[in-house]
């Protein structure tokens, strides 16, 4: 704990003292900057919107023409929002249950179609034909104001 | 330099700054071969301050609902500039804080720093340690990922074994019969309001007590000094000891930064209450020894429920531990017993933790 | 005492009356079956244990031995119960089995009371099958109903223990068709089962547990079992592989195969041994399916090469970007978004492999291009993530340097202030 190896009979030179103070001060400033910079950057919110949750805004009313569909991001997976010819909104998982390709809405078939192996699902997500072994997960859709809100169904 | 003197004079004039800082200058730290152990408490305090700062920063983006908690943490980790740093530092510093709190406790135990008149310092410190573990337990759930969800399920289930009030206590913790979004709300409240409030107050009491009684000198050293007074060495707390403490804190900052940059804290997958529990669910390392002990106790001990006996035993042991200073009557015999108990506890906790870590 | 007996009797009768309607129309279901008294003690082939017969779907619906074998099972002595007067037929000859079963199973009105949706065309189907035709010619060695469905413990196909459950069908067929000695007179191969067991279809069915995956009967039919024949192979496969068949129909191979008398699908993919297709089937390597017809210099040969090259290019690109994203993830970088897009690149690859069946380079090229465009993006995301990692490390280095400077400064400063005091206290 005691300062070792210092010749205590001689008082330290003022120059050396200045140098030490300079080193310490500079170091403190530099380290404080390296701590403060990330914090300041952190406080400024990023431009991209948040990641939502079990509920996500899949689009705005009017974005979709009747009898069309579009892919939206649901958490880390793609979802498919369909505006049917009967002007109803449907939302499904967009990951094909066969080999995980992304499905799409076919306006000529009025069904959901996987381009990889011609798998077909109906608008409730049921696998109708082709290789898909299981239905697509379907989500709840609500229109709130002009936003189309998709919610994962609570399994219970 | 001139400006600093000015400011000091200004403050001195109004608040009696010199008086306020007077105690700092009078305070000394004994210098002997065990002096390094004096750093542990300060280090724990420093890590707590890091937690407060990073915790407040996380609050800027965190959302405490089952729907959004995971996504908001993911947002912090991926989108917010340096969000990964803040969250990783928060997680790592939490673990280091508990580690240092434990080390601090054992150093106090083995150096017999809890002796009269410092009994209450020990008691307040022990409660602080329990609070720190409460911080850990409640904070672990907040990212709402699978591991945390099931660990919380198991953890709160153990509480149910407490006789008479167990079930009530579990419902109180969970905010219902099951771990749900209601549990998350509760844990969030505990983690950011209740626990910090109590901890801050108790921390002040603890520091005040340390200040009041001064720093303990181990009995062996004290005896040596009494025998040969010229051997007695001390250093001023301010600035000599504080500067050294500052060095330790800077090292800690470097370690935290390195851990965050090289091993960012994982996020895992979002909790799904209906998914099967992943195999080998284990609590955080500082609960592992208790968890493993409960697992080893047979389901039935005679007419009693094994787990309940285990929980009761931990309760009794914890209470005895809390009251430890009152058993040390100053004669060598009891002190040896207490040191023995300390060694036993240390070896037991370490080996159970290792066993729990390796066990499937 | 007597009252209780009476009560019990009435209750039993009531329960029996309630439980019976619709369930036990023919024969006397509640009456004793004396056949099993003896036959459960006999050795095979005359023996039928009670447990075995209880498992039979017919027994469960109230049919008895007499339903097929005739006689009167309510009579106690063999002379009475097995008398010709009571209609006893005894052993049923193999040749008679289809007609015997059809007495009920071809009677739509009768079958309706058990299962309205059950088919009743099995016998007519059977007559069209190779088995049925040979039986009509007097060959008693071919399969009749009982060979596949078993006797006396016939279970419905939905029962996992049934010989005709999807998971068991291939083995049931193989009992005869893999027996080289038994098949010798017919001069047909016996390696179908061995081939099938190596196929993707078997893997999908038995390993992945997808009960809709094909087994023998899916392609050959069940009661009307026969080989599909060269011309209809494509129709058979296209029941599931719709897209590939559509593409194939537009391809130059369609007419070429027809002209050469080559079956579609099977020519490249084989029949029973349909192994998982791979990119090695393209190109001109040893596993190539193209070099069977195409030789160096012709258009197909160069097309085969370019198919393989383009698919391999996309495959490499997908792997390359997947690898860099994984690496970034291992370093703790968050790349979940890029990984999401990466899935689409794999889509494109899967799709390109399907589009191959058009055997037209521009069509395949479209999918390859789409995939490459995505991998370009995801690879960039990986590069950025690794740059971010390096940025973090550099930042860490800088702040560690600053920390080190402070530590050195503090050390020197402490030494400085203590060298002044040291004089006094030492």
Coordinates of N, CA, C and O in Angstrom, one line a residue, chain A residues 1-3 28 31-32 35 37-39 41-46 48-55 73 154-156, chain B residues 31 36 39 53 57-58 60-61 63 67 71 74-75 79-83 85-86 233 235 244 250 253 270 272 274:
Chain A
X1 N 0.8 -1.2 0.0 CA 0.0 0.0 0.0 C 0.9 1.3 0.0 O 0.4 2.3 -0.4
X2 N 2.0 1.1 0.5 CA 2.9 2.3 0.5 C 3.6 2.5 -0.8 O 3.8 1.5 -1.5
X3 N 3.8 3.7 -1.1 CA 4.5 4.0 -2.4 C 5.9 3.4 -2.4 O 6.7 3.8 -1.5
X28 N -8.6 11.1 -17.5 CA -9.9 11.2 -17.0 C -10.9 11.8 -18.0 O -12.0 11.3 -18.2
X31 N -11.4 9.2 -20.8 CA -12.3 8.1 -20.4 C -13.7 8.5 -20.2 O -14.6 7.8 -20.6
X32 N -13.8 9.7 -19.6 CA -15.2 10.2 -19.4 C -15.9 10.4 -20.8 O -17.1 10.0 -21.0
X35 N -17.1 7.1 -22.0 CA -18.3 6.6 -21.3 C -19.5 7.4 -21.7 O -20.6 6.9 -21.9
X37 N -20.0 9.3 -24.5 CA -20.4 9.2 -25.9 C -21.5 8.2 -26.2 O -22.5 8.5 -26.7
X38 N -21.2 6.9 -25.7 CA -22.3 5.9 -25.9 C -23.6 6.3 -25.3 O -24.7 6.1 -25.8
X39 N -23.5 6.9 -24.1 CA -24.7 7.2 -23.4 C -25.5 8.3 -24.1 O -26.7 8.1 -24.3
X41 N -25.4 8.9 -27.3 CA -25.9 8.2 -28.5 C -27.1 7.4 -28.2 O -28.1 7.3 -28.9
X42 N -27.1 6.8 -27.0 CA -28.1 5.9 -26.6 C -29.4 6.7 -26.3 O -30.5 6.2 -26.7
X43 N -29.3 7.8 -25.8 CA -30.4 8.6 -25.4 C -31.2 9.1 -26.6 O -32.4 9.1 -26.6
X44 N -30.5 9.4 -27.7 CA -31.2 9.8 -28.9 C -31.9 8.6 -29.5 O -31.3 7.6 -29.9
X45 N -33.2 8.7 -29.7 CA -33.9 7.5 -30.2 C -33.6 7.2 -31.6 O -33.4 8.2 -32.4
X46 N -33.5 5.9 -32.0 CA -33.2 5.6 -33.4 C -34.4 6.0 -34.3 O -35.6 6.0 -33.8
X48 N -35.8 4.2 -36.7 CA -36.7 3.1 -37.0 C -37.7 2.9 -35.8 O -37.4 3.0 -34.7
X49 N -38.9 2.5 -36.2 CA -40.0 2.3 -35.2 C -39.6 1.1 -34.4 O -38.7 0.4 -34.7
X50 N -40.4 0.9 -33.3 CA -40.1 -0.2 -32.4 C -40.5 -1.5 -33.1 O -41.1 -1.6 -34.2
X51 N -40.2 -2.6 -32.4 CA -40.5 -3.9 -33.0 C -41.8 -4.5 -32.7 O -42.1 -5.6 -33.0
X52 N -42.7 -3.7 -32.1 CA -44.1 -4.2 -31.8 C -44.0 -5.3 -30.8 O -43.1 -5.4 -29.9
X53 N -44.9 -6.2 -30.8 CA -45.0 -7.3 -29.9 C -45.9 -8.4 -30.5 O -45.7 -8.8 -31.6
X54 N -46.8 -8.9 -29.6 CA -47.7 -9.9 -30.1 C -48.8 -9.2 -31.0 O -49.7 -9.8 -31.6
X55 N -48.7 -7.9 -31.0 CA -49.6 -7.1 -31.8 C -48.8 -6.2 -32.7 O -47.8 -5.6 -32.3
X73 N -44.1 -7.7 -41.5 CA -43.2 -8.3 -40.6 C -43.9 -8.5 -39.2 O -44.4 -7.5 -38.7
X154 N -54.3 -15.9 -28.7 CA -53.9 -16.5 -27.4 C -54.3 -17.9 -27.4 O -55.5 -18.2 -27.4
X155 N -53.3 -18.8 -27.3 CA -53.7 -20.2 -27.3 C -54.1 -20.6 -25.8 O -53.3 -20.4 -24.9
X156 N -55.2 -21.0 -25.7 CA -55.6 -21.5 -24.3 C -56.9 -22.2 -24.4 O -57.7 -22.1 -25.3
Chain B
X31 N -3.6 0.0 7.4 CA -2.8 -0.6 6.4 C -2.2 -1.8 7.0 O -1.4 -1.8 8.0
X36 N -6.3 -5.3 1.3 CA -7.0 -5.4 0.0 C -8.4 -5.8 0.1 O -9.2 -5.4 -0.8
X39 N -11.4 -3.3 -0.3 CA -11.9 -2.8 -1.5 C -13.3 -3.3 -1.9 O -14.0 -2.8 -2.7
X53 N -27.4 3.7 -12.9 CA -27.3 4.5 -14.1 C -27.8 3.7 -15.4 O -28.7 4.2 -16.1
X57 N -31.2 4.2 -17.8 CA -31.1 4.3 -19.3 C -32.0 3.3 -20.0 O -32.7 3.6 -20.9
X58 N -32.0 2.1 -19.4 CA -32.9 1.0 -20.0 C -34.3 1.4 -19.9 O -35.1 1.1 -20.8
X60 N -35.6 4.0 -20.6 CA -36.1 4.9 -21.7 C -36.8 4.1 -22.8 O -37.6 4.6 -23.5
X61 N -36.4 2.8 -22.9 CA -37.0 2.0 -24.0 C -37.8 0.8 -23.6 O -38.5 0.3 -24.3
X63 N -40.5 -1.7 -22.1 CA -41.9 -1.7 -21.8 C -42.3 -3.0 -21.1 O -42.1 -4.1 -21.6
X67 N -46.7 -8.5 -23.8 CA -46.8 -8.4 -25.2 C -45.5 -7.8 -25.8 O -45.1 -8.1 -26.9
X71 N -39.8 -7.7 -27.2 CA -39.5 -6.9 -28.3 C -38.8 -5.6 -28.0 O -37.9 -5.1 -28.7
X74 N -35.3 -6.5 -27.4 CA -34.7 -6.7 -28.7 C -34.4 -5.4 -29.4 O -33.4 -5.3 -30.1
X75 N -35.3 -4.5 -29.3 CA -35.2 -3.2 -29.9 C -33.9 -2.5 -29.4 O -33.1 -2.0 -30.1
X79 N -31.5 -1.9 -32.4 CA -31.8 -0.7 -33.1 C -31.2 0.5 -32.4 O -30.7 1.4 -33.0
X80 N -31.3 0.5 -31.1 CA -30.8 1.7 -30.3 C -29.3 1.8 -30.3 O -28.7 0.8 -30.0
X81 N -28.7 2.9 -30.8 CA -27.3 3.0 -30.8 C -26.7 2.7 -29.4 O -27.2 3.3 -28.4
X82 N -25.8 1.8 -29.3 CA -25.1 1.4 -28.0 C -26.1 0.8 -27.0 O -25.8 0.6 -25.9
X83 N -27.3 0.4 -27.5 CA -28.2 -0.3 -26.6 C -27.6 -1.6 -26.1 O -27.8 -1.9 -25.0
X85 N -24.7 -2.2 -25.5 CA -23.7 -1.9 -24.5 C -24.4 -1.7 -23.1 O -24.0 -2.3 -22.1
X86 N -25.4 -0.8 -23.2 CA -26.1 -0.5 -21.9 C -26.7 -1.8 -21.3 O -26.5 -2.0 -20.1
X233 N 0.1 1.2 11.1 CA 0.1 2.0 9.9 C -1.3 2.3 9.5 O -2.2 1.5 9.6
X235 N -3.6 4.9 6.5 CA -3.6 5.9 5.4 C -4.9 6.7 5.4 O -5.9 6.2 5.8
X244 N -7.1 4.9 -4.7 CA -6.8 3.5 -5.0 C -8.1 2.8 -5.3 O -8.2 2.0 -6.3
X250 N -12.0 1.9 -12.0 CA -11.7 2.0 -13.4 C -11.4 0.6 -14.1 O -11.8 0.4 -15.2
X253 N -14.7 -0.9 -14.7 CA -15.3 -0.3 -15.9 C -14.7 -1.0 -17.2 O -15.4 -1.3 -18.1
X270 N -38.5 -15.5 -27.2 CA -39.6 -14.9 -26.5 C -40.3 -16.0 -25.7 O -40.5 -17.1 -26.2
X272 N -43.0 -18.3 -24.2 CA -44.3 -18.8 -24.7 C -44.8 -19.7 -23.6 O -44.3 -20.8 -23.3
X274 N -47.2 -21.6 -23.4 CA -47.7 -22.9 -23.8 C -46.7 -23.8 -24.4 O -46.9 -25.0 -24.7

